Amino acid sequence: MTRYRRYRQRGALPFTAAVLSVGTALAWLLLRLDSPQWQRLLGNWRQYYPQLAYKRPTLGDPLRGLVQTVWLLLIRPARPARGADLSRGRGVRWLRRLGSGSLAMVQRVRQPLVQLMRRLPRMIGGSHALAQTQQRIKASGTTGERVFYWVLAIVGMFIALLCVTSPFNLYAQLIFVLTLGGMAMLMRYMPGRFPTLMMIILSITISCRYLWWRYTSTLHWANDLDLILGMILLLAETYSWLVLILSFVQSVWPLRRPVKALPEDRRLWPTVDLVIPTYNEDLSVVRTTVMAALGLDWPRDKLTVYILDDGARESFRAFAKEVGVGYIDRHDNRGAKAGNLNHALERLTGDLVAVFDCDHIPVRAFLQLTVGWFLQDPKMALVQTPHHFFSADPFEHNLGSFRRKPNEGELFYGLIQDGNDLWNATFFCGSCAVLRRSALDDIGGFATQTVTEDAHTALRLHRAGWNSAYMRIPLAAGLATDSLAAHVRQRIRWARGMVQIFRLDNPLLGKGLSLFQRLCYANAMLHFLSGLPRLIFLTAPLAFLLLHAYVIYAPAVLLLLYVLPHMVHASLVNSRVQGPYRQTFWGEVYESVLAWYIMRPTLVALFSPKRGAFDVTVKGGMNQSDRLDWQIARPYLVLAALNLVGLGFAVWRFSYGPSNEYGTVVVSSLWVIYNLLLIGAALAVAAEVRQVRKFQRVPVKLPAALRLPDGHLYPGLLYDYSDGGAGIELDTERDLAPATEVMLLLERAGREFVFPGKVMRTVERQVGISLAGLTLQQRIDYVQCTFARADNWLGWSDSHVPDRPLRSFFDVLALGAMGYYRVIEYAPAWVRWPIQPIISASRWLLSYFPRMPRPLSSDSMKSTT
Amino acid sequence: MTQDDWKQRNDDIARLKQRLGDEDMAYQDISRESELLAACRRWPLLAESEGWSLQGDALNTQTDDKAQPV
Amino acid sequence: MTVVALSGIRGGTGTTSVVAALGFALHTLGQRVLMVDLNPRNLLRLHFNLALESADGWAVAGQEDEARWSEALLQVLEGLHLLPYGTLAANALAGLELHQRAHPDLWVQRLQTLHAHFDWILLDLPATLADGQPGVPMLPDTVMRLRVLEADAACHALLSTEGAGDDYLLVNRFDPISQLQRDLLLLWGERHSRLIPQVIHRDEAMAGALAWKSPVGYYAPDALATRDVRSLATWLLAEGGHDA
């Protein structure tokens, strides 16, 4: 009876409680539950059976318990205190014995091979034969040398041509791709740049062969619909192929330019005008940037800071006066940001112009690390540094990948710009850059014809014969766009601007550029045309499933033999080259999200480049509530629906269609599923996660101390800071009442600073402090102690997990599934209602699944041992 | 973290050099220097011990309005 | 063994509290430490819970029999020892001075005998440290001299006029709220290469330590001043390093 009452107390229905208590009584009768083993299990049942621990008892619980028991006995160790250890389970041990023989055999072959590959580059480099051959070639004189390399090149081209164009039957193709694939897999283990080049060549060969095959033998000329749809898909694939090849060119050899030292004598340093253009941003955003700019390590008489206010706001003028920086406003907004900059140029006199968007906060070393190149090279017109963001962009905060995975911009700033730099084709990115004044005057100021004035300005500088440099050191940081809508708007602007340049001042035409500069620019612009091709890929398999059009007129197996190697090789190379900057397949996610939105503006810009207004990116702000951005998600919901219908058709075709189409149906379905998951990933991004804080907090680990009103000081670790507050973790717990007036002690390079603040909250050792009432000098010092530290953003990518292509692939697929789950979760009731039972049912089924036991708490361990 | 790290963590320039792998990189800590100048302008005793004469150029050319004893 | 002689650049800079704190910190780092009070005012003992009236010390013990000076040695903790000065009457003090003047290498020899037993010997000296000064014994050349000062105008003036030779400079009671103190620290850091890169902050815990009759590290282990002294001890281990 007590048992019945206990079940009732835990929320069981009367009937359930009755059944369970009878069952328990029976168990006591049949099993020796008072034995020490049983007692130990029963004493810690919440740990061993976490799924039952805190739920309302139901009739299914005995079965759940049974499943968990069987699983505990067979697979997992029943000793959770030691943590999960797969190898301890009995079942696993048995399976392992079974599989170990074959596994060991594979390892026996693989290990020496991997070791050999790792050593190979050094062996070849140090080999006697190679040195001898090189000497012999050298000895034959310049003509001989030249002839040798030309012959080598021609033979190479011939072989490549043969590889690309010779038609193979199924088996020949299979052997061909296996050979090349095997080579690439082995080369993966070889360190150095040469194997990378080899892998790129393999990838290009395979991709060219694929495209050649597509053009020569997969178009169905007999049927008009097939042909038209097939051609559309083929053109989209050609576009991707072109972008792939160009991106190889662009990123094949990142320059990694070192810092150029400035002369000891400061009189030789150039004068710098630092301009901060602003249009409608908050003063609080601009303020931090100005204060950081004032603390730059540059001679005071050689640095002038200006706020360029396009909004002509009185508060900005007053602020500029208060802190003693220049203020330039204007009353028309012609030419937007570029117009604003040009207007200011008329008043500036410095040798160099440093441009910072109002929300990019420079660290104090910025000028000393960048200006050296201007003194080294009199034709140097531009030194660009990366745009670094200390807040999560919508991808990061919606997917929870902030600081764990490289973000969207990192590929560009980590690799592509460095690759561009090799070809003297660094782009100006509108902020965090230094430009030479005389070079700007030479090209007539910043370019105003397009909405991406920055890239266009760089293009014109390059055309006029000026040089550029890229310093891959994050020396400034800012806020990322904080909502997907804003992010999309920003990308739309970039895409439109780049396409405008492509039309108005095409880098492939005109004079003044080297071939590779042209290619780098062309690729950057082509990249933004990806919208339409991506949408074509997302809908291509539907052509067959819905319309029964043979867009790829070839046997399914042959198609797989061509397309899979093409994809695998490209992924292998990308993982090797881009891995640290963008994880494999994540590019697909980024592209899919933007595809629909950039398609229309880029097409418009492509056909009438002069239309369209300038958009200023909206930054700073909060999402009102946890929600899905239906506005953004709509096109993807439509796409998802279409693909779902396609999947339905696939089932129908498989059941009732002719058997010779089975292969095509299966391949198409796989493609549709992949597309569905990509669309799901896009939807997952559209599900906005709430941003609670008004000020973005930057996580750090810096020594700090707190001074209490009674004169006691306590050391701790600053764990985050923002514009208006900071968090310090004290070494020991202190009981601090809210609103206690405290002083925060911070240190930078041997100088100590004190900031008065108020305690906001105390959670164990962590104390949150609001720093509202700082004086001007204190604000400057505070920014210098936090945002403007020279080493601030250098270790940012340390916490990135390394790229593993296969893992990354499954991550993206899982993300896709999560996208749909979120859509249903946030959907209005009438959508959720019919689907809810399915979800409930699967949840119910899942609840029978065994769980990992929880670790036993230490005192419960003591009590049982 | 050891005590040495503790001290090192606060020297942003040293850490910058270390991360860039260039310990000998020339860097002029100008904010420190200007703060030093400001200190000497603020306190006549400091200026005197630094060998500035009160009528000297240093004081006249670079007057500082922020000089406020705390 | 390293002998560190601490003295204020002027009176009242808190040298005695620093000696007590530093001795305790070195001890927590596993060093065998002896603290010797060479200041006739005999205050160091109070940091180790000796009674106000207690008069024992090396000066008293050595009065009758020169060789018995070391009997005043006290063990505070395992590996942490204290040698108080002792309380002398005015005439006895004058006699001691005469004796010291007659035997200038008195403490050189005494330190020799202590040599083997300790890793560190900290000497708490009175503020003025000019040789031949009454009450101040001659010390061996190998002694590491450490001058305690506060970041104030008086110390700056003394530093500017008298200099500090090769002595290390340790800033005590540093309060970053004060603009003057920040300015002075900056200037000294620039001008004096022997300025120790670790200051001890002005912290109520440091003041409370003596009132609580213990070194600050024992009285307030989580205070900033305690961590400062610990850093200082680490710095000493690296700088005055010897094979422990």
Short mmCIF file of C-alpha atoms in Angstrom, two decimals, chain C residues 66-196:
data_model
loop_
_atom_site.label_atom_id
_atom_site.label_comp_id
_atom_site.label_asym_id
_atom_site.label_seq_id
_atom_site.Cartn_x
_atom_site.Cartn_y
_atom_site.Cartn_z
CA GLU C 66 78.38 36.06 22.13
CA ALA C 67 78.04 32.46 20.93
CA ARG C 68 74.50 32.06 22.23
CA TRP C 69 72.91 34.52 19.78
CA SER C 70 71.35 31.77 17.73
CA GLU C 71 69.46 30.31 20.67
CA ALA C 72 66.76 32.85 20.03
CA LEU C 73 65.90 31.10 16.75
CA LEU C 74 62.25 30.09 16.67
CA GLN C 75 60.52 27.62 14.44
CA VAL C 76 57.22 29.05 13.24
CA LEU C 77 56.35 26.16 10.98
CA GLU C 78 58.28 23.21 9.67
CA GLY C 79 60.84 24.92 7.42
CA LEU C 80 59.96 28.45 8.43
CA HIS C 81 62.12 30.08 11.08
CA LEU C 82 62.24 33.43 12.76
CA LEU C 83 65.04 35.21 14.57
CA PRO C 84 63.61 38.23 16.46
CA TYR C 85 65.76 41.14 17.47
CA GLY C 86 64.75 41.16 21.10
CA THR C 87 64.04 44.09 23.32
CA LEU C 88 67.11 45.91 24.62
CA ALA C 89 67.39 48.78 27.03
CA ALA C 90 68.83 51.98 25.58
CA ASN C 91 72.28 51.49 27.13
CA ALA C 92 72.43 47.88 26.02
CA LEU C 93 71.61 48.98 22.52
CA ALA C 94 74.49 51.44 22.59
CA GLY C 95 76.75 48.64 23.80
CA LEU C 96 75.63 46.41 20.95
CA GLU C 97 76.41 49.15 18.50
CA LEU C 98 79.90 49.53 19.90
CA HIS C 99 80.39 45.81 19.67
CA GLN C 100 79.19 45.72 16.07
CA ARG C 101 81.46 48.54 15.14
CA ALA C 102 84.37 46.65 16.62
CA HIS C 103 83.44 43.51 14.70
CA PRO C 104 82.08 44.74 11.38
CA ASP C 105 81.94 41.26 9.90
CA LEU C 106 79.82 39.92 12.74
CA TRP C 107 76.81 39.18 10.59
CA VAL C 108 78.91 37.98 7.70
CA GLN C 109 80.13 35.21 9.98
CA ARG C 110 76.74 34.54 11.49
CA LEU C 111 75.18 34.15 8.06
CA GLN C 112 78.00 31.75 7.22
CA THR C 113 76.98 29.47 10.06
CA LEU C 114 73.33 29.56 9.01
CA HIS C 115 74.25 28.88 5.41
CA ALA C 116 73.61 25.16 5.25
CA HIS C 117 70.25 25.13 6.97
CA PHE C 118 68.19 27.45 4.77
CA ASP C 119 67.36 28.17 1.15
CA TRP C 120 66.44 31.75 1.88
CA ILE C 121 67.38 34.19 4.62
CA LEU C 122 65.34 37.36 4.67
CA LEU C 123 66.72 40.30 6.61
CA ASP C 124 64.38 42.98 7.87
CA LEU C 125 66.52 46.11 8.06
CA PRO C 126 65.67 49.60 9.23
CA ALA C 127 64.90 52.20 6.61
CA THR C 128 68.32 53.75 6.15
CA LEU C 129 70.97 51.50 4.77
CA ALA C 130 74.03 53.64 4.36
CA ASP C 131 77.10 51.75 5.54
CA GLY C 132 78.41 52.77 8.92
CA GLN C 133 74.96 53.86 10.01
CA PRO C 134 74.40 53.11 13.67
CA GLY C 135 72.67 49.80 14.26
CA VAL C 136 73.15 48.56 10.73
CA PRO C 137 75.59 45.70 10.39
CA MET C 138 77.86 45.12 7.45
CA LEU C 139 76.60 42.43 5.11
CA PRO C 140 78.39 40.23 2.60
CA ASP C 141 78.52 41.47 -1.01
CA THR C 142 76.49 38.51 -2.26
CA VAL C 143 73.40 39.75 -0.47
CA MET C 144 70.51 40.64 -2.72
CA ARG C 145 69.33 44.07 -1.66
CA LEU C 146 65.71 44.97 -2.06
CA ARG C 147 64.41 48.45 -1.32
CA VAL C 148 60.77 48.82 -0.45
CA LEU C 149 59.11 52.05 -1.50
CA GLU C 150 55.71 53.54 -2.00
CA ALA C 151 54.73 55.26 -5.20
CA ASP C 152 54.68 58.76 -3.74
CA ALA C 153 56.51 62.00 -4.24
CA ALA C 154 58.80 61.58 -1.26
CA CYS C 155 60.13 58.26 -2.50
CA HIS C 156 60.51 59.71 -5.96
CA ALA C 157 62.49 62.64 -4.61
CA LEU C 158 64.73 60.30 -2.58
CA LEU C 159 65.21 58.06 -5.61
CA SER C 160 66.13 61.08 -7.73
CA THR C 161 68.56 62.58 -5.26
CA GLU C 162 70.11 59.54 -3.60
CA GLY C 163 69.51 56.86 -6.19
CA ALA C 164 69.32 53.23 -5.25
CA GLY C 165 72.50 51.86 -6.74
CA ASP C 166 72.11 48.27 -7.82
CA ASP C 167 69.33 47.55 -5.37
CA TYR C 168 66.08 46.09 -6.55
CA LEU C 169 63.06 48.32 -6.10
CA LEU C 170 59.81 46.90 -4.79
CA VAL C 171 56.70 49.05 -4.85
CA ASN C 172 54.45 48.40 -1.88
CA ARG C 173 50.92 49.69 -1.21
CA PHE C 174 50.34 50.45 -4.86
CA ASP C 175 46.95 51.97 -5.45
CA PRO C 176 46.03 52.28 -9.14
CA ILE C 177 43.17 54.62 -8.31
CA SER C 178 45.74 57.34 -7.75
CA GLN C 179 46.85 59.07 -10.90
CA LEU C 180 50.12 60.03 -9.25
CA GLN C 181 50.87 56.47 -8.27
CA ARG C 182 50.17 55.23 -11.80
CA ASP C 183 52.36 57.97 -13.24
CA LEU C 184 55.22 57.25 -10.87
CA LEU C 185 55.09 53.52 -11.52
CA LEU C 186 55.19 54.20 -15.26
CA LEU C 187 58.14 56.55 -14.92
CA TRP C 188 60.08 54.24 -12.62
CA GLY C 189 59.45 51.34 -14.94
CA GLU C 190 61.03 53.38 -17.69
CA ARG C 191 63.99 54.74 -15.68
CA HIS C 192 64.92 52.01 -13.24
CA SER C 193 65.84 48.72 -14.76
CA ARG C 194 65.93 47.17 -11.28
CA LEU C 195 62.25 47.86 -10.60
CA ILE C 196 60.67 44.50 -9.84
#
